[in-house]
Coordinates of C-alpha atoms and ligand atoms in Angstrom, one line a residue:
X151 CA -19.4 -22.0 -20.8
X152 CA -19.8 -21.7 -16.9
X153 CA -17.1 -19.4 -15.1
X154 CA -15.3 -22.3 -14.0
X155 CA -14.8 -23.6 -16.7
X156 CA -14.0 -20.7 -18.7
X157 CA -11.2 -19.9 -16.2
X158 CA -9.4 -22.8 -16.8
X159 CA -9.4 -23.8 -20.2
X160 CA -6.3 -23.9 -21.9
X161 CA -4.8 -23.0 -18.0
X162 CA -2.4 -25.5 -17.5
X163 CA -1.3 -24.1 -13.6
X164 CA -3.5 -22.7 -10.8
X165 CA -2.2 -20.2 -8.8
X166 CA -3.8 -19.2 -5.6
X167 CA -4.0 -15.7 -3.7
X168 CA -4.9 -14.3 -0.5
X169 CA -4.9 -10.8 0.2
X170 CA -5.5 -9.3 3.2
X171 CA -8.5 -7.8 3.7
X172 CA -7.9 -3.9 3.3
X173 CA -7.3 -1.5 0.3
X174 CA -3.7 -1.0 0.3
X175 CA -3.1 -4.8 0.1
X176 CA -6.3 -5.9 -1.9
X177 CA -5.2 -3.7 -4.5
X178 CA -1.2 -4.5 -5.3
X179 CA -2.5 -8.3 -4.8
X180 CA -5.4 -8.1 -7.7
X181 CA -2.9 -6.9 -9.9
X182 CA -0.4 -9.6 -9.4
X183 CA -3.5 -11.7 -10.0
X184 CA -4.0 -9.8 -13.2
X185 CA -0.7 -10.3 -14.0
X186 CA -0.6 -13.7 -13.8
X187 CA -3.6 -13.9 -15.5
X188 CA -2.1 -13.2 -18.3
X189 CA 0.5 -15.3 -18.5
X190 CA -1.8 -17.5 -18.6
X191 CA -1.9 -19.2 -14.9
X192 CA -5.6 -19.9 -13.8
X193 CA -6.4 -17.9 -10.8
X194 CA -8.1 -18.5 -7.2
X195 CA -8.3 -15.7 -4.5
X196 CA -9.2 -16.4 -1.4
X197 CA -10.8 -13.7 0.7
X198 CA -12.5 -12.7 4.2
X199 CA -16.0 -11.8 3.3
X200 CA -15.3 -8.3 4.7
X201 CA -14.3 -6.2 3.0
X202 CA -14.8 -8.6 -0.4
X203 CA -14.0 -7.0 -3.2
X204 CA -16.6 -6.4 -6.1
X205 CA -16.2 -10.2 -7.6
X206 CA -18.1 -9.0 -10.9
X207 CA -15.3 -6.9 -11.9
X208 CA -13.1 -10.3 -12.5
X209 CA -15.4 -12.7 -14.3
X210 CA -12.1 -14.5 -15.2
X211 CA -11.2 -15.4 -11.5
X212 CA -12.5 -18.0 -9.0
X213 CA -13.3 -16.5 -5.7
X214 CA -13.7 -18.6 -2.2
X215 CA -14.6 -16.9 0.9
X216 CA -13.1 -18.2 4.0
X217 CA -12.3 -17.6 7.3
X218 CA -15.2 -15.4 8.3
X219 CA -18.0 -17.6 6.7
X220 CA -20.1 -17.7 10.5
X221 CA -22.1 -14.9 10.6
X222 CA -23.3 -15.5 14.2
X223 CA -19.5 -16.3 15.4
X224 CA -18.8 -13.3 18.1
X225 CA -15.2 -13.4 18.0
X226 CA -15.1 -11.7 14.8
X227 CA -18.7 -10.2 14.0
X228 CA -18.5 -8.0 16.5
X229 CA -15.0 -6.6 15.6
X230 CA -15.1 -2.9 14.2
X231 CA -15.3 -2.7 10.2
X232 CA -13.8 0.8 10.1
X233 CA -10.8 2.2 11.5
X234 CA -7.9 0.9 13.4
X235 CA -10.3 -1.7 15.4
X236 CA -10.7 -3.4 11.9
X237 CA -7.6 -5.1 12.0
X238 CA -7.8 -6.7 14.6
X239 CA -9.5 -9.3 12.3
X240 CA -5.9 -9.8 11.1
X241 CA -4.4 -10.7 14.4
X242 CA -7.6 -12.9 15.3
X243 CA -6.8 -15.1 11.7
X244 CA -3.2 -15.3 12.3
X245 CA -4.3 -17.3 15.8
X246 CA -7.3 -19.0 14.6
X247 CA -7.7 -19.1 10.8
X248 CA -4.7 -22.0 10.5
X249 CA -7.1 -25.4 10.2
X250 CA -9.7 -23.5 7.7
X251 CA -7.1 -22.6 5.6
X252 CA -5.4 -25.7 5.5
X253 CA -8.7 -27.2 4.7
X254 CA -9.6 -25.0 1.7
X255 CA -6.0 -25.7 0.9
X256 CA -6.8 -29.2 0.7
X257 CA -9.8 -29.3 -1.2
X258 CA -7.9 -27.2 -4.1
X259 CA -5.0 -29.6 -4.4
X260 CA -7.7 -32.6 -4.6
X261 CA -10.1 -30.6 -7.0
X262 CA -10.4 -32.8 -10.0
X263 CA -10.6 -31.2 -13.4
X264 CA -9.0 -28.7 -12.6
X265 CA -4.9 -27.3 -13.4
X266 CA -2.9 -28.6 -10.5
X267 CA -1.5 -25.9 -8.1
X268 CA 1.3 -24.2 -8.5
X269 CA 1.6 -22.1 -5.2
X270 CA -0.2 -19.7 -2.6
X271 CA 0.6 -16.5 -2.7
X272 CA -0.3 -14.7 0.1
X273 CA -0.1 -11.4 2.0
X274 CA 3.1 -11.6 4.0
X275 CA 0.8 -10.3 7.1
X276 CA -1.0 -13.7 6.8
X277 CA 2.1 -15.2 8.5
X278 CA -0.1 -18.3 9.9
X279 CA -0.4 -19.5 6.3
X280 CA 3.1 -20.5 5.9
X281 CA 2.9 -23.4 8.8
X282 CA -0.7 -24.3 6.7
X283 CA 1.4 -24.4 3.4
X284 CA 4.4 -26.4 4.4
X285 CA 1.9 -29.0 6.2
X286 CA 0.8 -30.3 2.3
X287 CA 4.3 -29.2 0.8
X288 CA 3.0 -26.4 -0.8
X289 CA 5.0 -23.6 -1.7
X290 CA 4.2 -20.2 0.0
X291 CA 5.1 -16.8 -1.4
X292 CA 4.5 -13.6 -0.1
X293 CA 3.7 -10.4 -1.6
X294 CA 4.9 -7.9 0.5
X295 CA 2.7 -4.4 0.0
X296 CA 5.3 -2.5 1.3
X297 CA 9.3 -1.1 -0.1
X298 CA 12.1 -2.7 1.2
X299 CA 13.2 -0.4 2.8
X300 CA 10.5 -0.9 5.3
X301 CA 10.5 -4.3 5.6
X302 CA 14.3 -4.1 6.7
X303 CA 13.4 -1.5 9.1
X304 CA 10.2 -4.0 10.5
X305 CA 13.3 -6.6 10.3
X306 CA 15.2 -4.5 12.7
X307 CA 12.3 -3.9 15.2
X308 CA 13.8 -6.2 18.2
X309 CA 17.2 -4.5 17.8
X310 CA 15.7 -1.4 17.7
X311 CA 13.6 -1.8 20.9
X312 CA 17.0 -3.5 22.6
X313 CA 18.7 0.0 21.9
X314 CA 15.5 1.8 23.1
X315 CA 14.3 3.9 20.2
X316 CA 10.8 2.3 20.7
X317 CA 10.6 3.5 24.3
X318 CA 12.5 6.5 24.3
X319 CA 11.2 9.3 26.2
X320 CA 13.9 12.0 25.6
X321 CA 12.2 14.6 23.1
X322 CA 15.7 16.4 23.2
X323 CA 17.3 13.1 20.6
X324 CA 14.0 13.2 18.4
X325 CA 16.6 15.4 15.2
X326 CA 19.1 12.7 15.8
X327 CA 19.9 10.3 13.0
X328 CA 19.5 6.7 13.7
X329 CA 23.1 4.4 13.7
X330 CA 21.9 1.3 12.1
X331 CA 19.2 3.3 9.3
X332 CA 21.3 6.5 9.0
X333 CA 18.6 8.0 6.6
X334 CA 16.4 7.9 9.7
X335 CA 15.7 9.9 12.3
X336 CA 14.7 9.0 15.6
X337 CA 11.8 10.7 15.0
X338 CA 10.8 8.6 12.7
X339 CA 10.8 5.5 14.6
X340 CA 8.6 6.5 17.3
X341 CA 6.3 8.3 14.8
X342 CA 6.0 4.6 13.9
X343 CA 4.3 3.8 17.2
X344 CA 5.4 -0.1 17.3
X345 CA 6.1 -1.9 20.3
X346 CA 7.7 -5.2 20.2
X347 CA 6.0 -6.9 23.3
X348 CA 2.1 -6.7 24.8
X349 CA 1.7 -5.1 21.2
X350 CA -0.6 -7.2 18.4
X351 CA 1.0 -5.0 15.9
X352 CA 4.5 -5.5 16.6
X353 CA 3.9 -8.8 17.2
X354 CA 2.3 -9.6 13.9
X355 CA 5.3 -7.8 12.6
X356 CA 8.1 -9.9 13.8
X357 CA 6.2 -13.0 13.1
X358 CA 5.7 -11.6 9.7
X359 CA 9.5 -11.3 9.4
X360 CA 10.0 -14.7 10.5
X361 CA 7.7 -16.0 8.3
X362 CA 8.2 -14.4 5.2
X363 CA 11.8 -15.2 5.7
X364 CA 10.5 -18.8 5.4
X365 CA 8.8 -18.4 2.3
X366 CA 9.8 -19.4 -1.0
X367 CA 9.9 -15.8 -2.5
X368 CA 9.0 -12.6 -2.0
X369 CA 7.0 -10.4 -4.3
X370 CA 7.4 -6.6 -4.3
X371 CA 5.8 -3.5 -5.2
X372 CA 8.4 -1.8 -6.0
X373 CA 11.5 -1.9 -8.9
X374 CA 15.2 -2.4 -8.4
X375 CA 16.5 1.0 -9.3
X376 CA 14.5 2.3 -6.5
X377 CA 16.1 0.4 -3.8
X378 CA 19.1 -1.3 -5.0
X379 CA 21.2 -1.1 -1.4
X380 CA 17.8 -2.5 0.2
X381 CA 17.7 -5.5 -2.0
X382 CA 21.4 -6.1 -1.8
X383 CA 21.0 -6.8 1.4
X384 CA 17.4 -8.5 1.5
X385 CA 19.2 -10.8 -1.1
X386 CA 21.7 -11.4 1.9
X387 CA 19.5 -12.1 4.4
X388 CA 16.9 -14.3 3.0
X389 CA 17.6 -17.3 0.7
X390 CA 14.1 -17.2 -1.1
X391 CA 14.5 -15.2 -4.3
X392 CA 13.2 -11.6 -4.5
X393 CA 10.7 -10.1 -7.7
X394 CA 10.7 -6.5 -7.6
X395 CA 7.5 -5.4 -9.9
X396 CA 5.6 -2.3 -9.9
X397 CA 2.4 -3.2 -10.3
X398 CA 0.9 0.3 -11.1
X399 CA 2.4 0.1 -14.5
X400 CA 0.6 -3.1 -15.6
X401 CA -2.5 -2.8 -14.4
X402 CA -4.6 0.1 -12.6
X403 CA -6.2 -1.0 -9.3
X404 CA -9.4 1.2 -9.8
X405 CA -11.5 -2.2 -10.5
X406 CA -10.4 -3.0 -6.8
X407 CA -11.7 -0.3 -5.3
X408 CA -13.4 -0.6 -2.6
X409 CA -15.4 2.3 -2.7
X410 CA -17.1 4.1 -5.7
X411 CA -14.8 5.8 -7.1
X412 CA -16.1 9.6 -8.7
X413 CA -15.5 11.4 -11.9
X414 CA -18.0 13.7 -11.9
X415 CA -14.6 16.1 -11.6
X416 CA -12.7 15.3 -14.4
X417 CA -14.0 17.9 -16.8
X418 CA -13.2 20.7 -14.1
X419 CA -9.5 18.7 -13.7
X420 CA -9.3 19.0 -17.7
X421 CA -10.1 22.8 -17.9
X422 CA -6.7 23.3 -15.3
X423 CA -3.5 24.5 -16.8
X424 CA -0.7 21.4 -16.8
X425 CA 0.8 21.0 -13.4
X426 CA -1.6 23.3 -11.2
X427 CA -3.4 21.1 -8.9
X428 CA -2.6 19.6 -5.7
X429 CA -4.3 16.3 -5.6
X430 CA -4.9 15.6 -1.6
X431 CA -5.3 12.2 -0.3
X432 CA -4.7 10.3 2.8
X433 CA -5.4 6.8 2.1
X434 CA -8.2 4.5 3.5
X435 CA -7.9 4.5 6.9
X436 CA -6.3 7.1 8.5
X437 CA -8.0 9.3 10.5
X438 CA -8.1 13.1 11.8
X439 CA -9.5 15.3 14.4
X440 CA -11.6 18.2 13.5
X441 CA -8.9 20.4 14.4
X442 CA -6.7 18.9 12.1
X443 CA -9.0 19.2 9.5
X444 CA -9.6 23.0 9.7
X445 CA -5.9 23.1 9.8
X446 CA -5.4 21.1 6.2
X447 CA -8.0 22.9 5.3
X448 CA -6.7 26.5 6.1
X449 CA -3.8 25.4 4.5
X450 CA -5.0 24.6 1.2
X451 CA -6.5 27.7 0.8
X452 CA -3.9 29.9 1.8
X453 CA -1.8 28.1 -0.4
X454 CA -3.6 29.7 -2.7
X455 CA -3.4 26.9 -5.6
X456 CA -6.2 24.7 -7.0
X457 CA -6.5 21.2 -5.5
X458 CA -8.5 17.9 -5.6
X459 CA -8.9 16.8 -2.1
X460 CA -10.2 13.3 -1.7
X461 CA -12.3 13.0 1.9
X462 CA -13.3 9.4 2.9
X463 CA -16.8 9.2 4.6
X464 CA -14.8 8.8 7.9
X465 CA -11.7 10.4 7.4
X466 CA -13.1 13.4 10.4
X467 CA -13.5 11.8 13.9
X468 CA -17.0 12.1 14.5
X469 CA -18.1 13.8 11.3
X470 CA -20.0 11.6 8.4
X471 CA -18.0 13.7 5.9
X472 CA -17.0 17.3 5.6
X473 CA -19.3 19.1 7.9
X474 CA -16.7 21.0 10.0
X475 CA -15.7 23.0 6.7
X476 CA -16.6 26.2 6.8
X477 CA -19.4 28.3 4.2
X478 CA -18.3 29.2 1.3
X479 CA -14.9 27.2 1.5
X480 CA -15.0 25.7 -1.5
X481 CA -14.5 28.4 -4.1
X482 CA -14.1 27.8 -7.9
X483 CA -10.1 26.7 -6.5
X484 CA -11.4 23.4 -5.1
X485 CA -13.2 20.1 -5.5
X486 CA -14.1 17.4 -3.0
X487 CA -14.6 14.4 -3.7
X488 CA -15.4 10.9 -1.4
X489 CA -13.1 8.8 -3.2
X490 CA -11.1 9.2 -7.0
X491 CA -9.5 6.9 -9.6
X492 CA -6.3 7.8 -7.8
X493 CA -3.5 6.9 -10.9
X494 CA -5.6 8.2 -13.1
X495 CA -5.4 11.6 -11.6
X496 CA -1.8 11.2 -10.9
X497 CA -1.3 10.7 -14.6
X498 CA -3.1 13.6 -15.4
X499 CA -1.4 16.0 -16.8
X500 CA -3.1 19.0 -14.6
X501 CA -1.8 17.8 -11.5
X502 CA 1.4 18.9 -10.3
X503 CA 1.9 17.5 -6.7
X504 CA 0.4 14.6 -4.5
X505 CA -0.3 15.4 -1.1
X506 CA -0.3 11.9 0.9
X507 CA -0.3 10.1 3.9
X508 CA 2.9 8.5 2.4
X509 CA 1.1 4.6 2.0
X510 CA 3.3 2.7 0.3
X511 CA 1.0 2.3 -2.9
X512 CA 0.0 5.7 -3.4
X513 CA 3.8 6.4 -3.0
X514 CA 4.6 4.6 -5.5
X515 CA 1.8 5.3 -7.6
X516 CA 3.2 9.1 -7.3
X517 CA 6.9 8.1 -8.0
X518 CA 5.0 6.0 -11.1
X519 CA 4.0 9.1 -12.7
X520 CA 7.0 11.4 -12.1
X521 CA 5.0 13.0 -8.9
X522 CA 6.3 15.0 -6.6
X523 CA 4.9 14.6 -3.2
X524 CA 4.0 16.7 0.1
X525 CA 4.1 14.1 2.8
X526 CA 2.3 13.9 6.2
X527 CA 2.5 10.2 7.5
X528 CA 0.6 9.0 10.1
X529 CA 1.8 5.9 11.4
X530 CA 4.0 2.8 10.8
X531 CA 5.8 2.4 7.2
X532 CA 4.2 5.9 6.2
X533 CA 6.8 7.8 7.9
X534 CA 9.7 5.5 6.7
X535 CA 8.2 5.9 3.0
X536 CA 8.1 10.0 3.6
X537 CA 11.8 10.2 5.0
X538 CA 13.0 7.8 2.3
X539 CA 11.4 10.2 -0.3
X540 CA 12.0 13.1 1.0
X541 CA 16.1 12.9 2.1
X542 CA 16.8 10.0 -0.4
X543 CA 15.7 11.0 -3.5
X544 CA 14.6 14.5 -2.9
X545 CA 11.6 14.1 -4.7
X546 CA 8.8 14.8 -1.9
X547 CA 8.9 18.1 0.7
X548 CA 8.1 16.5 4.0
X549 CA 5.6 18.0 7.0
X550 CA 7.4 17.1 9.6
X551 CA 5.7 18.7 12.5
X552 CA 1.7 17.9 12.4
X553 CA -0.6 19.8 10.9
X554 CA -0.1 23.7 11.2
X555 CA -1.7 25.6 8.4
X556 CA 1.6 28.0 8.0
X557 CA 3.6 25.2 7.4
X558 CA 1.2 23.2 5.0
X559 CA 0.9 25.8 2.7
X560 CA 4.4 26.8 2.6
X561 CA 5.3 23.1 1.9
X562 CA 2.6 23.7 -0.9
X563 CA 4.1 26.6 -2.3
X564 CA 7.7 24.9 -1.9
X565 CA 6.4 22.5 -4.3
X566 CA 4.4 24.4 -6.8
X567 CA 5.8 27.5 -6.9
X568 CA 9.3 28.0 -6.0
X569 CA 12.3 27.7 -7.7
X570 CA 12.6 24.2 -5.0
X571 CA 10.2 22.9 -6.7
X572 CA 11.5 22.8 -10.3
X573 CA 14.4 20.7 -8.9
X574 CA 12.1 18.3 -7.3
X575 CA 9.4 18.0 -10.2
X576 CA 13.1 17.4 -12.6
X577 CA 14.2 14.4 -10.1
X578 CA 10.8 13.1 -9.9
X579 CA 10.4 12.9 -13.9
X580 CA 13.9 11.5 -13.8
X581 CA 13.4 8.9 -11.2
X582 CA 10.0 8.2 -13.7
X583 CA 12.4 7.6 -16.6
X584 CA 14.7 4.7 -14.6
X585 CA 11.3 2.9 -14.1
X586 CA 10.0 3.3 -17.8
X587 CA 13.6 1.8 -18.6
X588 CA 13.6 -1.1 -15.9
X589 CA 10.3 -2.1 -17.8
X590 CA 12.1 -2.1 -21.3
X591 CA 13.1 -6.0 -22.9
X592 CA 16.3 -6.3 -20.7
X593 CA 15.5 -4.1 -18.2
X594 CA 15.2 -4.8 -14.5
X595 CA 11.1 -5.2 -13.7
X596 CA 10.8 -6.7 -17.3
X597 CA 12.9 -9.8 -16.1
X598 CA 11.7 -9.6 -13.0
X599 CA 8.4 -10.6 -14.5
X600 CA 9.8 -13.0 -16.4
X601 CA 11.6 -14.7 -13.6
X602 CA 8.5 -14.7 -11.3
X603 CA 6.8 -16.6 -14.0
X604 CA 9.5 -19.1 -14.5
X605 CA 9.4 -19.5 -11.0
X606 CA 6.3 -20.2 -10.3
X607 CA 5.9 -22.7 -13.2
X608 CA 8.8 -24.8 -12.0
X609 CA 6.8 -25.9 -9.1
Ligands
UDP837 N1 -7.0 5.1 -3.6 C1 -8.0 5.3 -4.5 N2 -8.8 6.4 -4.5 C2 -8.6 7.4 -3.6 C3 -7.6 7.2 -2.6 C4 -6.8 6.1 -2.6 O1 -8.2 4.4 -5.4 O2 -9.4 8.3 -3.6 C5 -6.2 3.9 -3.6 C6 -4.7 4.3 -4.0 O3 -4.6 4.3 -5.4 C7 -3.9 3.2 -3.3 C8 -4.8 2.7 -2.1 O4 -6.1 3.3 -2.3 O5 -3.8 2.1 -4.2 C9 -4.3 3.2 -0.8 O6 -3.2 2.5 -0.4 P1 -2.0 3.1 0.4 O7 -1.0 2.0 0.6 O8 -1.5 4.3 -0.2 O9 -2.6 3.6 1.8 P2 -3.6 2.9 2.9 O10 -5.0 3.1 2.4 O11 -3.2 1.4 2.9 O12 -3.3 3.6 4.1

């Protein structure tokens, strides 16, 4: 049997994703394929040829490159692949990607022998698909990779900006709490670094909002117990319906990975006493100085508890890897690694706190596995995610003030050895429990599923 047809048979509907092309939304997006999958829709993902995931690891899946298909086409070949600069690829799309989409589009809704289309799903940062989907009446839904919480805050952005937060210069209002997001600080919205106008980011943004408002759901990572005043009012707002899932807790992403992922470390990780290690990662594309480095560094080591760091080739500014470390830091304490099965080793039972950049997956990964979490957020919803665990359910010790090596491994230490720290390790495990409950028969992400499904098939 070829893959094609292999795919299909006994498929009665075709379902067709989009991801965006980066880790944090491949990943959450395979998964909803997988998902799908089996519940027995036939599945097509469209996908940029960068950053392409590794096809072979879904033999049951049809796969169509588009968009960047020209290798000699300047606008995009030259464009960064690492970094920031690599999304601009996403802004480019939104403005140019609209007829090649709608043609690919096409040719799937004429295919013959093959289950008739339910919808697109895409990533609600594609917001020039939705204009490509209503053209040939084709219902768009979105997955959204972020919490709600976020997205209500992104909603917000031109009222924020119209009350100044976005430009506000006066360091002495930084503690204050913000009026309309009284969890927030205003802090917190500048440590987002959006602007609304001569900004691609902030403009993507509100023409995400817009669109996805226009969609005909929205999918979530996330599950309702989590962020039950957040949906209430997303359930205001928009018409389309809402499916809250969390994807970590029916399928892993590891066979999304970008990147190898190692285990060479996994006997050391199963010789460690239950809840000793700091597991240290900052997602896949943030960035620090050297400086920085030395500091997180430092601070691991004065913490004086074991870790697992994970250090992307890249992650230093101008260092292939971990040069600037130096001799002799890594004692029998320690491991480095390039790049782990990250739920795996939040579900191990050696490791007793997740140091993060506060992405929304590995987030939620760490709330997942009843994880309590040291958070230093970098940029846009990171520090929305850190606040909201840190001051809303207490279940994450947040570095608020960069990267000082007293600080860091006090917050450590907070965590994994003081009396603190019981309470937030109890409220993480308890906050675990409400999402092993939600996924029960009758429980919330259990008929969430079940309604996505419906959904879909009614098309
Ligand atoms: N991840 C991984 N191995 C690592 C570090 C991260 O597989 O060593 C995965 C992690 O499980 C998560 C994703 O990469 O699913 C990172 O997404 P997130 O939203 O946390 O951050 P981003 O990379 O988008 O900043």
């Amino acid at each position: 049997m070829d893959n094609q047809t292999e795919t299909t048979v006994g498929r009665h509907r075709k379902v067709i994703l989009f991801p965006l092309p980066y880790q944090g939304h491949i990943n959450p997006m395979l998964q909803l394929a997988n998902l799908l999958y089996s519940k027995g829709f036939s599945i097509t993902i469209f996908h940029t040829n960068f950053n392409k995931p590794k096809t072979t690891n879904y033999p049951h899946f049809t796969f169509k490159f588009i968009l960047d298909n020209d290798p000699d086409d300047q606008r995009y070949s030259k464009l960064p692949l690492q970094g920031m600069g690599a999304f601009a690829r996403v802004f480019l799309f939104n403005q140019i990607g609209g007829d090649q989409l709608r043609h690919q589009l096409e040719l799937e809704l004429l295919a013959k022998d093959e289950p008739p289309v339910s919808c697109l799903i895409t990533d609600s940062l594609w917001h020039f698909a939705q204009s490509a989907a209503d053209s040939l009446s084709l219902p768009r839904l979105v997955l959204r990779t972020s919490s709600l919480f976020c997205f209500l805050v992104y909603a917000s952005l031109p009222l924020l900006d119209d009350l100044g937060y976005l430009s506000l210069s006066d360091n002495n209002r930084l503690e204050e709490h913000v009026i309309e997001f009284p969890v927030l600080k205003v802090k917190d919205i500048k440590k987002m670094a959006f602007k609304r106008d001569n900004d691609a980011i902030g403009e993507a943004i509100c023409n995400m909002v817009k669109q996805t408002k226009a969609s005909s759901g929205i999918i979530w990572n996330s599950f309702k117990e989590l962020e039950e005043p957040e949906l209430e009012t997303v359930l205001r707002d928009i018409p389309a319906p809402s499916f809250l899932i969390p994807f970590p807790k029916h399928f892993t992403a590891s066979s999304s990975s970008l990147l190898d992922q190692d285990r060479t470390f996994f006997p050391w990780l199963d010789q460690q006493p239950p809840n000793s290690v700091v597991y240290v990662s900052f997602g896949s594309v943030a960035q620090v100085n050297e400086k920085e480095f030395l500091e997180i560094a430092h601070g691991l080591e004065d913490s004086k508890q074991s870790f697992l760091w994970v250090v992307r080739p890249g992650f230093v500014e101008g260092s292939a890897w971990v040069e600037p470390l130096p001799d002799g830091f890594l004692g029998e304490k320690g491991r480095i690694v390039e790049w782990a099965p990250q739920q795996e080793v939040l579900a191990h039972e050696a490791v007793g706190a997740f140091w993060t950049h506060s992405g929304w997956n590995s987030t939620f990964e760490s709330v997942c596995e009843g994880v309590p979490m040291i958070c230093s957020p970098f940029w846009g919803d990171q520090p929305l995610d850190a606040r909201y665990m840190s001051d809303v359910w207490k279940v994450a010790v947040y570095l608020e003030n960069g990267w000082k090596r007293e600080e860091i491994s006090s917050a450590i230490r907070r965590v994994m050895v003081d009396e603190e720290g019981e309470d937030i390790k109890e409220r993480a495990r308890v906050l675990k429990q409400k999402l092993q409950v939600s996924l029960k028969k009758g429980g919330s992400s259990y008929e969430s599923v079940d309604a996505l499904v419906a959904y879909i098939s009614s098309f």
